[in-house]
Coordinates of C-alpha atoms and ligand atoms in Angstrom, one line a residue:
M1 CA -1.7 23.8 14.9
P2 CA -2.2 21.2 17.6
K3 CA -0.9 17.7 16.7
T4 CA -3.5 15.2 15.8
K5 CA -3.4 11.5 16.1
N6 CA -2.9 11.3 12.4
D7 CA 0.2 13.5 12.5
K8 CA 1.9 10.9 14.6
N9 CA 1.2 8.2 12.1
T10 CA 2.2 10.3 9.1
H11 CA 5.3 9.2 7.4
V12 CA 6.6 11.6 4.8
R13 CA 9.9 10.5 3.2
R14 CA 12.3 13.5 3.1
D15 CA 15.0 13.7 0.6
P16 CA 18.0 15.5 2.0
F17 CA 19.3 16.5 -1.4
R18 CA 16.0 18.0 -2.4
K19 CA 15.9 19.9 0.9
E20 CA 19.3 21.4 0.2
E21 CA 18.4 22.2 -3.4
L22 CA 15.3 24.0 -2.3
K23 CA 17.2 25.9 0.4
Q24 CA 19.5 27.2 -2.3
K25 CA 16.5 28.4 -4.3
G26 CA 15.2 30.1 -1.2
L27 CA 12.1 27.9 -0.7
S28 CA 11.4 26.0 2.5
E29 CA 10.7 22.3 2.0
K30 CA 7.4 22.7 3.7
F31 CA 6.1 24.8 0.8
A32 CA 7.6 22.7 -1.9
R33 CA 5.6 20.9 -4.6
L34 CA 4.3 17.5 -3.5
R35 CA 6.0 14.3 -4.7
G36 CA 4.6 13.0 -7.9
M37 CA 3.2 16.4 -8.9
K38 CA 4.4 18.5 -11.8
D39 CA 4.4 22.1 -12.9
V40 CA 3.8 22.6 -16.6
I41 CA 5.8 25.7 -17.4
F42 CA 5.5 28.1 -20.3
D43 CA 6.5 26.5 -23.6
E44 CA 5.8 23.0 -22.5
N45 CA 2.2 24.0 -22.7
K46 CA 2.5 24.2 -26.4
Y47 CA 2.8 20.4 -26.5
W48 CA -0.1 20.1 -24.1
D49 CA -2.3 22.4 -26.2
L50 CA -1.4 20.4 -29.3
V51 CA -2.5 17.1 -27.8
I52 CA -5.6 18.4 -26.1
K53 CA -6.7 20.3 -29.2
K54 CA -6.1 17.3 -31.6
A55 CA -7.8 14.9 -29.2
S56 CA -10.8 17.2 -28.6
D57 CA -11.2 18.0 -32.3
L58 CA -11.2 14.3 -33.1
A59 CA -13.7 13.6 -30.4
E60 CA -16.0 16.3 -31.8
I61 CA -15.6 15.1 -35.3
Y62 CA -16.8 11.6 -34.2
G63 CA -19.8 13.1 -32.5
F64 CA -18.7 13.4 -28.8
K65 CA -19.9 16.4 -26.8
K66 CA -17.9 18.1 -24.0
I67 CA -18.9 17.6 -20.4
Q68 CA -17.2 18.8 -17.2
T69 CA -17.8 17.2 -13.8
P70 CA -16.5 17.9 -10.3
I71 CA -13.1 16.6 -9.3
L72 CA -14.4 15.8 -5.8
E73 CA -17.1 13.1 -5.6
N74 CA -18.6 10.7 -3.1
L75 CA -16.1 8.0 -2.1
E76 CA -18.8 5.4 -2.6
L77 CA -18.9 6.3 -6.3
Y78 CA -15.4 4.9 -6.9
K79 CA -15.8 1.9 -4.5
K80 CA -18.8 0.8 -6.6
S81 CA -17.3 1.5 -10.0
T82 CA -13.6 1.5 -10.2
G83 CA -14.0 -1.2 -7.6
E84 CA -12.9 -2.0 -4.1
S85 CA -10.6 -4.8 -5.3
S86 CA -8.7 -2.5 -7.7
D87 CA -5.3 -1.1 -6.6
I88 CA -6.7 2.4 -7.5
V89 CA -9.4 2.3 -4.8
S90 CA -7.7 0.0 -2.3
K91 CA -4.3 1.7 -2.3
E92 CA -4.0 4.8 -4.4
M93 CA -7.1 6.9 -3.9
Y94 CA -7.0 10.3 -2.2
S95 CA -10.0 10.2 0.1
F96 CA -10.9 12.0 3.3
I97 CA -13.8 13.0 5.5
D98 CA -14.9 16.5 4.8
K99 CA -16.0 19.1 7.3
N100 CA -19.6 17.7 7.3
G101 CA -18.4 14.3 8.0
E102 CA -19.0 13.1 4.4
K103 CA -16.6 10.6 2.9
V104 CA -15.3 12.0 -0.3
A105 CA -12.6 11.2 -2.8
I106 CA -10.6 13.2 -5.4
R107 CA -11.2 11.4 -8.7
P108 CA -8.7 8.8 -9.6
E109 CA -10.3 8.5 -13.0
I110 CA -13.0 10.3 -14.9
T111 CA -15.3 7.4 -16.1
P112 CA -17.3 7.0 -12.8
S113 CA -18.2 10.7 -12.8
L114 CA -19.5 10.5 -16.3
V115 CA -21.6 7.5 -15.6
R116 CA -23.0 9.3 -12.6
A117 CA -23.6 12.4 -14.6
Y118 CA -25.3 10.4 -17.3
V119 CA -27.8 8.9 -14.8
E120 CA -28.1 12.0 -12.6
N121 CA -28.8 14.4 -15.5
G122 CA -31.5 12.2 -17.0
M123 CA -29.5 11.5 -20.2
L124 CA -31.1 8.1 -20.2
N125 CA -34.0 9.9 -21.9
M126 CA -31.9 11.5 -24.6
P127 CA -31.5 10.1 -28.1
H128 CA -28.9 7.3 -28.0
P129 CA -26.0 6.7 -28.2
V130 CA -25.0 9.5 -25.9
K131 CA -21.3 10.3 -26.6
M132 CA -19.3 12.6 -24.3
F133 CA -15.8 13.6 -23.7
S134 CA -14.0 15.3 -20.8
F135 CA -10.6 16.6 -20.0
G136 CA -8.9 17.1 -16.7
P137 CA -6.7 16.0 -13.8
I138 CA -6.9 12.7 -12.0
F139 CA -5.2 11.7 -8.7
R140 CA -3.6 8.4 -7.8
H141 CA -1.2 8.0 -4.9
E142 CA 1.2 5.9 -6.9
K143 CA 4.9 5.5 -6.5
P144 CA 6.2 8.4 -8.5
Q145 CA 8.5 7.6 -11.4
A146 CA 9.0 8.8 -15.0
G147 CA 5.6 8.8 -16.7
R148 CA 3.8 8.0 -13.4
Y149 CA 2.5 10.9 -11.4
R150 CA 0.2 11.4 -8.5
Q151 CA -1.6 14.1 -10.4
S152 CA -1.9 13.4 -14.1
H153 CA -4.4 14.4 -16.8
Q154 CA -6.7 12.4 -19.1
L155 CA -8.8 13.0 -22.1
D156 CA -11.7 10.7 -21.5
L157 CA -14.4 9.6 -24.0
E158 CA -17.5 7.6 -23.2
I159 CA -20.3 6.1 -25.3
F160 CA -23.6 5.2 -23.6
G161 CA -26.4 3.1 -25.0
E162 CA -24.6 1.4 -27.9
D163 CA -24.3 -2.3 -27.8
S164 CA -22.7 -2.7 -31.3
P165 CA -19.0 -3.5 -31.4
V166 CA -18.8 -0.6 -33.8
A167 CA -18.7 1.6 -30.7
D168 CA -15.6 -0.3 -29.3
F169 CA -14.0 0.0 -32.7
L170 CA -14.7 3.7 -33.0
L171 CA -12.8 4.3 -29.7
M172 CA -9.8 2.4 -31.1
L173 CA -10.0 4.3 -34.4
I174 CA -10.0 7.6 -32.6
S175 CA -6.9 6.6 -30.6
Y176 CA -5.2 5.3 -33.7
N177 CA -5.9 8.5 -35.6
L178 CA -4.8 10.7 -32.7
F179 CA -1.4 8.9 -32.2
S180 CA -0.8 8.7 -36.0
E181 CA -1.4 12.4 -36.3
L182 CA 0.9 13.1 -33.4
Q183 CA 3.5 10.9 -35.2
I184 CA 3.7 8.4 -32.3
D185 CA 4.1 4.8 -33.2
I186 CA 1.7 2.7 -31.2
E187 CA 0.8 -0.9 -30.6
L188 CA -2.9 -1.5 -29.9
Q189 CA -3.3 -4.3 -27.4
I190 CA -6.7 -5.9 -27.3
N191 CA -8.5 -8.7 -25.5
N192 CA -12.0 -9.7 -24.4
I193 CA -12.5 -10.5 -20.8
G194 CA -16.0 -11.9 -21.2
C195 CA -19.4 -10.9 -19.9
K196 CA -20.7 -11.6 -16.4
V197 CA -22.0 -15.0 -17.6
C198 CA -19.0 -16.5 -19.4
R199 CA -16.4 -14.9 -17.2
A200 CA -17.8 -16.6 -14.1
E201 CA -17.0 -20.0 -15.6
Y202 CA -13.5 -18.8 -16.7
V203 CA -12.7 -17.3 -13.3
K204 CA -13.5 -20.7 -11.7
K205 CA -11.0 -22.4 -14.1
L206 CA -8.4 -19.7 -13.6
T207 CA -8.7 -19.9 -9.8
A208 CA -8.3 -23.6 -9.9
Y209 CA -5.3 -23.3 -12.1
Y210 CA -3.5 -20.8 -9.8
K211 CA -4.4 -22.8 -6.7
E212 CA -3.1 -26.0 -8.2
R213 CA 0.0 -24.6 -10.1
G214 CA 0.6 -21.5 -8.1
N215 CA 1.1 -23.2 -4.9
R216 CA -0.1 -20.0 -3.2
S217 CA 3.1 -19.3 -1.3
R218 CA 4.9 -18.6 -4.6
L219 CA 2.5 -15.8 -5.4
C220 CA 3.3 -12.2 -4.4
N221 CA 1.2 -10.7 -1.6
D222 CA -1.0 -8.8 -4.0
C223 CA -1.8 -11.9 -6.0
K224 CA -2.6 -13.9 -2.9
R225 CA -5.3 -11.2 -2.2
R226 CA -6.3 -11.1 -5.9
L227 CA -6.8 -14.9 -5.9
E228 CA -9.6 -14.3 -3.3
K229 CA -11.0 -11.0 -4.6
N230 CA -10.4 -10.7 -8.3
P231 CA -8.5 -13.7 -9.8
L232 CA -8.5 -12.2 -13.4
R233 CA -5.9 -9.6 -12.2
L234 CA -3.4 -12.4 -11.6
L235 CA -2.9 -12.3 -15.3
D236 CA -1.8 -8.7 -15.1
C237 CA 0.9 -9.2 -12.3
K238 CA 4.3 -7.9 -13.2
E239 CA 6.2 -9.9 -10.5
P240 CA 8.4 -12.4 -12.3
A241 CA 7.2 -15.4 -10.2
C242 CA 3.5 -14.7 -10.9
S243 CA 4.1 -13.5 -14.4
A244 CA 5.8 -16.9 -15.3
L245 CA 2.6 -18.7 -14.3
K246 CA 0.4 -16.9 -16.7
E247 CA 2.1 -18.6 -19.7
D248 CA 0.2 -21.8 -19.1
A249 CA -3.0 -20.3 -17.7
P250 CA -6.2 -21.2 -19.5
P251 CA -6.9 -18.5 -22.2
I252 CA -10.1 -16.6 -21.7
V253 CA -11.0 -16.8 -25.5
D254 CA -11.7 -20.5 -25.0
F255 CA -14.4 -19.6 -22.6
L256 CA -16.2 -16.7 -24.3
C257 CA -19.9 -17.2 -24.9
E258 CA -21.3 -16.9 -28.5
D259 CA -22.3 -13.3 -28.0
C260 CA -18.9 -12.2 -26.7
K261 CA -17.1 -14.2 -29.3
N262 CA -19.2 -12.6 -32.1
K263 CA -18.7 -9.1 -30.9
F264 CA -15.0 -9.6 -30.4
T265 CA -14.6 -11.1 -33.9
R266 CA -16.5 -8.1 -35.4
V267 CA -14.2 -5.6 -33.6
L268 CA -11.1 -7.5 -35.0
E269 CA -12.7 -7.5 -38.5
Y270 CA -13.2 -3.8 -38.4
L271 CA -9.6 -3.3 -37.3
D272 CA -8.4 -5.5 -40.2
E273 CA -10.7 -3.7 -42.6
M274 CA -9.2 -0.3 -41.6
N275 CA -5.7 -1.7 -41.6
I276 CA -5.2 -0.9 -37.9
P277 CA -2.6 -3.3 -36.6
Y278 CA -3.3 -4.9 -33.2
N279 CA -1.8 -7.4 -30.9
L280 CA -4.2 -10.0 -29.4
N281 CA -3.0 -9.9 -25.8
L282 CA -4.6 -12.6 -23.7
S283 CA -3.3 -11.4 -20.4
L284 CA -4.6 -7.8 -20.8
V285 CA -7.3 -7.6 -18.2
R286 CA -7.1 -3.9 -17.1
G287 CA -6.9 -2.8 -13.5
L288 CA -10.4 -1.5 -13.0
D289 CA -13.3 -3.7 -11.8
Y290 CA -16.1 -2.5 -14.2
Y291 CA -14.9 -3.9 -17.5
T292 CA -16.9 -6.5 -19.5
G293 CA -16.1 -7.8 -23.0
T294 CA -13.6 -6.0 -25.2
V295 CA -10.7 -4.2 -23.4
F296 CA -7.8 -2.5 -25.0
E297 CA -4.7 -0.4 -24.3
I298 CA -2.5 1.8 -26.4
W299 CA 1.2 1.1 -25.9
A300 CA 4.0 3.2 -27.4
K301 CA 6.1 1.1 -29.8
E302 CA 9.5 0.9 -28.2
E303 CA 12.8 1.1 -29.9
G304 CA 14.6 -2.2 -29.2
E305 CA 13.1 -4.7 -26.8
K306 CA 11.2 -3.5 -23.8
S307 CA 9.4 -6.1 -21.8
A308 CA 5.6 -5.8 -21.3
S309 CA 6.3 -5.6 -17.6
N310 CA 7.7 -2.1 -17.7
Q311 CA 5.4 -0.9 -20.5
M312 CA 3.5 2.2 -19.6
S313 CA 0.3 2.7 -21.6
L314 CA -0.6 5.9 -23.4
G315 CA -4.3 5.1 -23.1
G316 CA -6.7 2.4 -22.3
G317 CA -10.4 1.5 -22.2
G318 CA -13.1 -1.0 -22.9
R319 CA -16.6 -1.9 -22.4
Y320 CA -18.5 -1.7 -19.1
D321 CA -22.1 -2.9 -19.9
S322 CA -23.3 -3.4 -16.3
L323 CA -22.1 -0.1 -14.6
V324 CA -25.0 2.2 -15.5
E325 CA -27.5 -0.4 -14.2
S326 CA -25.5 -0.8 -11.0
F327 CA -26.0 2.9 -10.3
G328 CA -29.8 2.5 -10.6
G329 CA -30.1 3.4 -14.2
R330 CA -31.8 1.1 -16.6
P331 CA -29.5 -1.5 -18.3
T332 CA -27.3 0.5 -20.7
P333 CA -24.4 -0.9 -22.6
A334 CA -21.4 1.5 -22.5
C335 CA -17.7 1.7 -23.4
G336 CA -15.0 4.3 -23.2
L337 CA -11.4 5.3 -23.4
A338 CA -8.9 7.5 -21.6
I339 CA -5.7 8.9 -23.0
G340 CA -2.9 10.0 -20.6
I341 CA -1.7 13.5 -21.5
E342 CA 1.6 13.5 -19.6
R343 CA 2.8 10.3 -21.3
T344 CA 1.6 11.5 -24.7
V345 CA 3.4 14.8 -24.3
A346 CA 6.6 13.0 -23.2
R347 CA 6.4 11.0 -26.5
I348 CA 5.7 13.9 -28.9
K349 CA 8.6 15.8 -27.4
T350 CA 10.8 13.1 -28.9
S351 CA 8.8 12.3 -32.0
G352 CA 9.9 15.6 -33.6
I353 CA 6.4 16.7 -34.6
P354 CA 6.6 20.3 -35.6
L355 CA 4.6 22.5 -33.3
E356 CA 2.3 24.9 -35.1
K357 CA 4.3 27.9 -36.3
E358 CA 3.8 30.9 -34.1
D359 CA 2.2 33.7 -35.9
K360 CA 5.1 36.1 -36.4
K361 CA 2.9 39.1 -37.3
I362 CA 3.7 40.8 -34.0
I363 CA 3.7 44.6 -33.7
F364 CA 5.5 46.0 -30.7
I365 CA 4.6 49.4 -29.3
A366 CA 7.5 51.3 -27.7
Q367 CA 7.4 54.6 -25.9
L368 CA 9.6 57.3 -24.4
G369 CA 8.4 59.6 -21.7
D370 CA 5.2 59.5 -19.6
A371 CA 3.0 61.4 -22.0
A372 CA 4.0 59.1 -24.9
R373 CA 3.5 56.1 -22.6
R374 CA -0.1 57.1 -22.0
K375 CA -0.8 57.7 -25.7
A376 CA 0.9 54.4 -26.5
M377 CA -1.4 52.5 -24.0
G378 CA -4.4 53.9 -25.9
L379 CA -2.9 52.9 -29.2
F380 CA -2.2 49.4 -27.9
E381 CA -5.8 48.9 -27.0
E382 CA -7.1 50.3 -30.3
L383 CA -4.8 48.0 -32.3
R384 CA -5.6 45.0 -30.1
K385 CA -9.3 45.5 -30.5
S386 CA -8.9 45.7 -34.3
G387 CA -7.4 42.2 -34.3
L388 CA -3.7 43.0 -34.6
R389 CA -1.2 41.0 -32.5
V390 CA 0.4 43.7 -30.4
K391 CA 2.9 43.4 -27.6
Q392 CA 4.4 46.0 -25.2
A393 CA 6.7 46.6 -22.3
F394 CA 5.1 49.7 -20.8
T395 CA 6.9 49.2 -17.4
R396 CA 10.2 49.9 -19.2
D397 CA 11.6 53.4 -19.7
S398 CA 14.6 52.8 -21.9
L399 CA 14.0 52.5 -25.6
K400 CA 17.0 50.1 -25.9
D401 CA 15.4 47.7 -23.4
Q402 CA 12.1 47.9 -25.3
L403 CA 13.7 47.1 -28.6
E404 CA 15.5 44.1 -27.1
E405 CA 12.1 42.9 -25.8
A406 CA 10.6 43.4 -29.2
N407 CA 13.4 41.3 -30.7
L408 CA 12.9 38.5 -28.1
L409 CA 9.2 38.4 -28.9
G410 CA 10.0 38.1 -32.6
A411 CA 8.2 41.4 -33.5
K412 CA 8.3 42.3 -37.2
L413 CA 7.4 46.0 -36.6
T414 CA 7.9 48.3 -33.7
L415 CA 5.9 51.5 -33.4
I416 CA 7.9 54.2 -31.5
L417 CA 6.3 57.2 -29.8
G418 CA 8.6 59.7 -28.2
Q419 CA 8.3 63.4 -27.3
K420 CA 9.2 64.6 -30.8
E421 CA 6.6 62.4 -32.4
M422 CA 4.0 63.6 -29.8
N423 CA 4.7 67.2 -30.8
D424 CA 4.7 66.5 -34.5
K425 CA 1.6 64.1 -34.3
T426 CA 3.6 61.4 -36.0
I427 CA 4.9 57.9 -35.1
I428 CA 8.0 55.9 -36.1
I429 CA 7.5 52.5 -37.8
R430 CA 10.6 50.4 -37.5
D431 CA 11.1 47.3 -39.5
M432 CA 12.8 45.0 -37.0
E433 CA 14.6 42.9 -39.6
S434 CA 16.2 45.6 -41.7
G435 CA 16.3 48.3 -38.9
N436 CA 14.8 50.8 -41.4
Q437 CA 12.6 53.4 -39.8
E438 CA 9.9 55.6 -41.3
V439 CA 8.0 58.5 -39.8
V440 CA 4.3 58.4 -40.6
D441 CA 1.3 60.6 -39.8
Y442 CA -0.1 59.4 -36.4
K443 CA -3.6 59.3 -37.9
K444 CA -2.5 56.7 -40.5
V445 CA -0.7 54.5 -38.0
K446 CA -3.2 51.7 -38.1
T447 CA -3.5 51.4 -41.9
E448 CA 0.3 51.8 -42.3
A449 CA 1.0 49.1 -39.7
E450 CA -1.6 46.8 -41.2
K451 CA -0.2 47.3 -44.7
R452 CA 3.4 46.5 -43.6
I453 CA 2.6 43.5 -41.3
N454 CA 0.5 41.9 -44.0
N455 CA 3.4 42.0 -46.4
V456 CA 5.5 40.0 -44.0
Ligands
HAM1 P1 -6.4 3.8 -17.1 O1 -5.8 2.7 -17.9 O2 -6.3 3.7 -15.6 O3 -7.9 3.9 -17.5 O4 -5.8 5.2 -17.4 C1 -5.8 5.7 -18.8 C2 -4.4 6.4 -19.1 O5 -4.2 7.4 -18.1 C3 -3.2 5.5 -18.9 O6 -3.0 4.7 -20.1 C4 -2.1 6.5 -18.7 O7 -1.7 7.0 -20.0 C5 -2.8 7.6 -17.9 N1 -2.5 7.5 -16.5 C6 -3.1 6.8 -15.6 N2 -2.5 6.9 -14.4 C7 -1.4 7.7 -14.6 C8 -0.4 8.2 -13.7 N3 -0.3 7.9 -12.5 N4 0.5 9.0 -14.3 C9 0.5 9.3 -15.6 N5 -0.5 8.9 -16.4 C10 -1.4 8.1 -15.9 C11 -8.8 4.7 -17.0 O8 -8.6 5.6 -16.2 C12 -10.2 4.4 -17.5 N6 -11.1 5.4 -16.8 C13 -10.3 4.4 -19.0 C14 -11.7 4.2 -19.5 C15 -12.6 5.1 -19.9 N7 -12.3 3.0 -19.5 C16 -13.6 3.2 -20.0 N8 -13.8 4.5 -20.2

């Protein structure tokens, strides 16, 4: 392929150890998995399935309906919603010009697509609130580290057309229930960043504070930019010099208008009423531009002291009452939440939650000789269709190998068909635990196998 101008500018950091490791495995580095990406292999999927199932079941119980949207969208969608001043859009988004010259982006979060889908599919005319949930990958070109990937997965819930703080509370309740059921101790962090009206006044005060106290040169480069574009995010900076300044920054709660204050108080009352502990975190502002009013994050409770600066949230969300309107829909209050699957899975692996016991009622079908193999294949299909859990290793010839496989799979019974059984129209049923074998009439194999497996 001819070199393009971009190739010249491309800087891919190569790790010599990784290159050597891959070489030993027989894979050239140019085919290797990209940095920050992850393979989820075999049994790890049991944890994923558990989280996704629990979260989806909870979403459905609370009235959310499933929706799937494309992973590739117009670049403008994210500029307008996630926001041009956010790190996600300004630094981390995977975007490119496609073959038609259209500027597109691979979604860095799910919310904008659901807002678009809500307007584009005429959901404004459906009975409200419209509650939906979606699951899938998101992409952010972040610096990879434990718990931070370039492709990660979210379970995302959104509520459209509900102004009541009950909706905000419902999202927190669902998160609380999910993490309790997964036996993960969490801390709910909550704040209110005001509506368009009261926030404007606050932002003026905050900017003045940082300009006066911050003596701009002491701020990190990101915060210098934030001071111009999105001063609220100064409160979120993890750099020690900037972080120290937030201690004396004016608190947003002092500037909330009556409406924001009332709604926030009601959310806190609901949490108190349901005994859901929370931490009022006045520097929680969230890194996306669309939020208004109540915002929250779910942090894993750390053993020992871990500073907020290296805290990685398991989930986060909040209200975004102006976003639907900004896409051309009629004014529609909305709020939502996204839970990170990778970080949740990493937690449950250490929480010791038992995974659902595998159904051990496995029947293995073994065969010896080609004629028996063909008959065994038919038997396999018959038993499978009747709802029994059958397994096989039809590519194997040796009975010893097949019995080993049956043991590995945890089979309780093995049905053995060999030449003798073919001639006698019988089949052997072997109890894998005791090793006892019984010859039965082939015609009765299904009823005999069912009888034995159900006694396990
Ligand atoms: P977010 O806080 O950017 O919010 O992401 C939500 C969760 O996704 C995080 O708490 C984290 O668990 C997970 N996550 C995000 N980035 C990564 C990453 N690079 N690696 C691993 N996990 C990650 C949103 O995305 C909003 N759309 C939430 C929302 C929905 N607000 C309203 N509706």
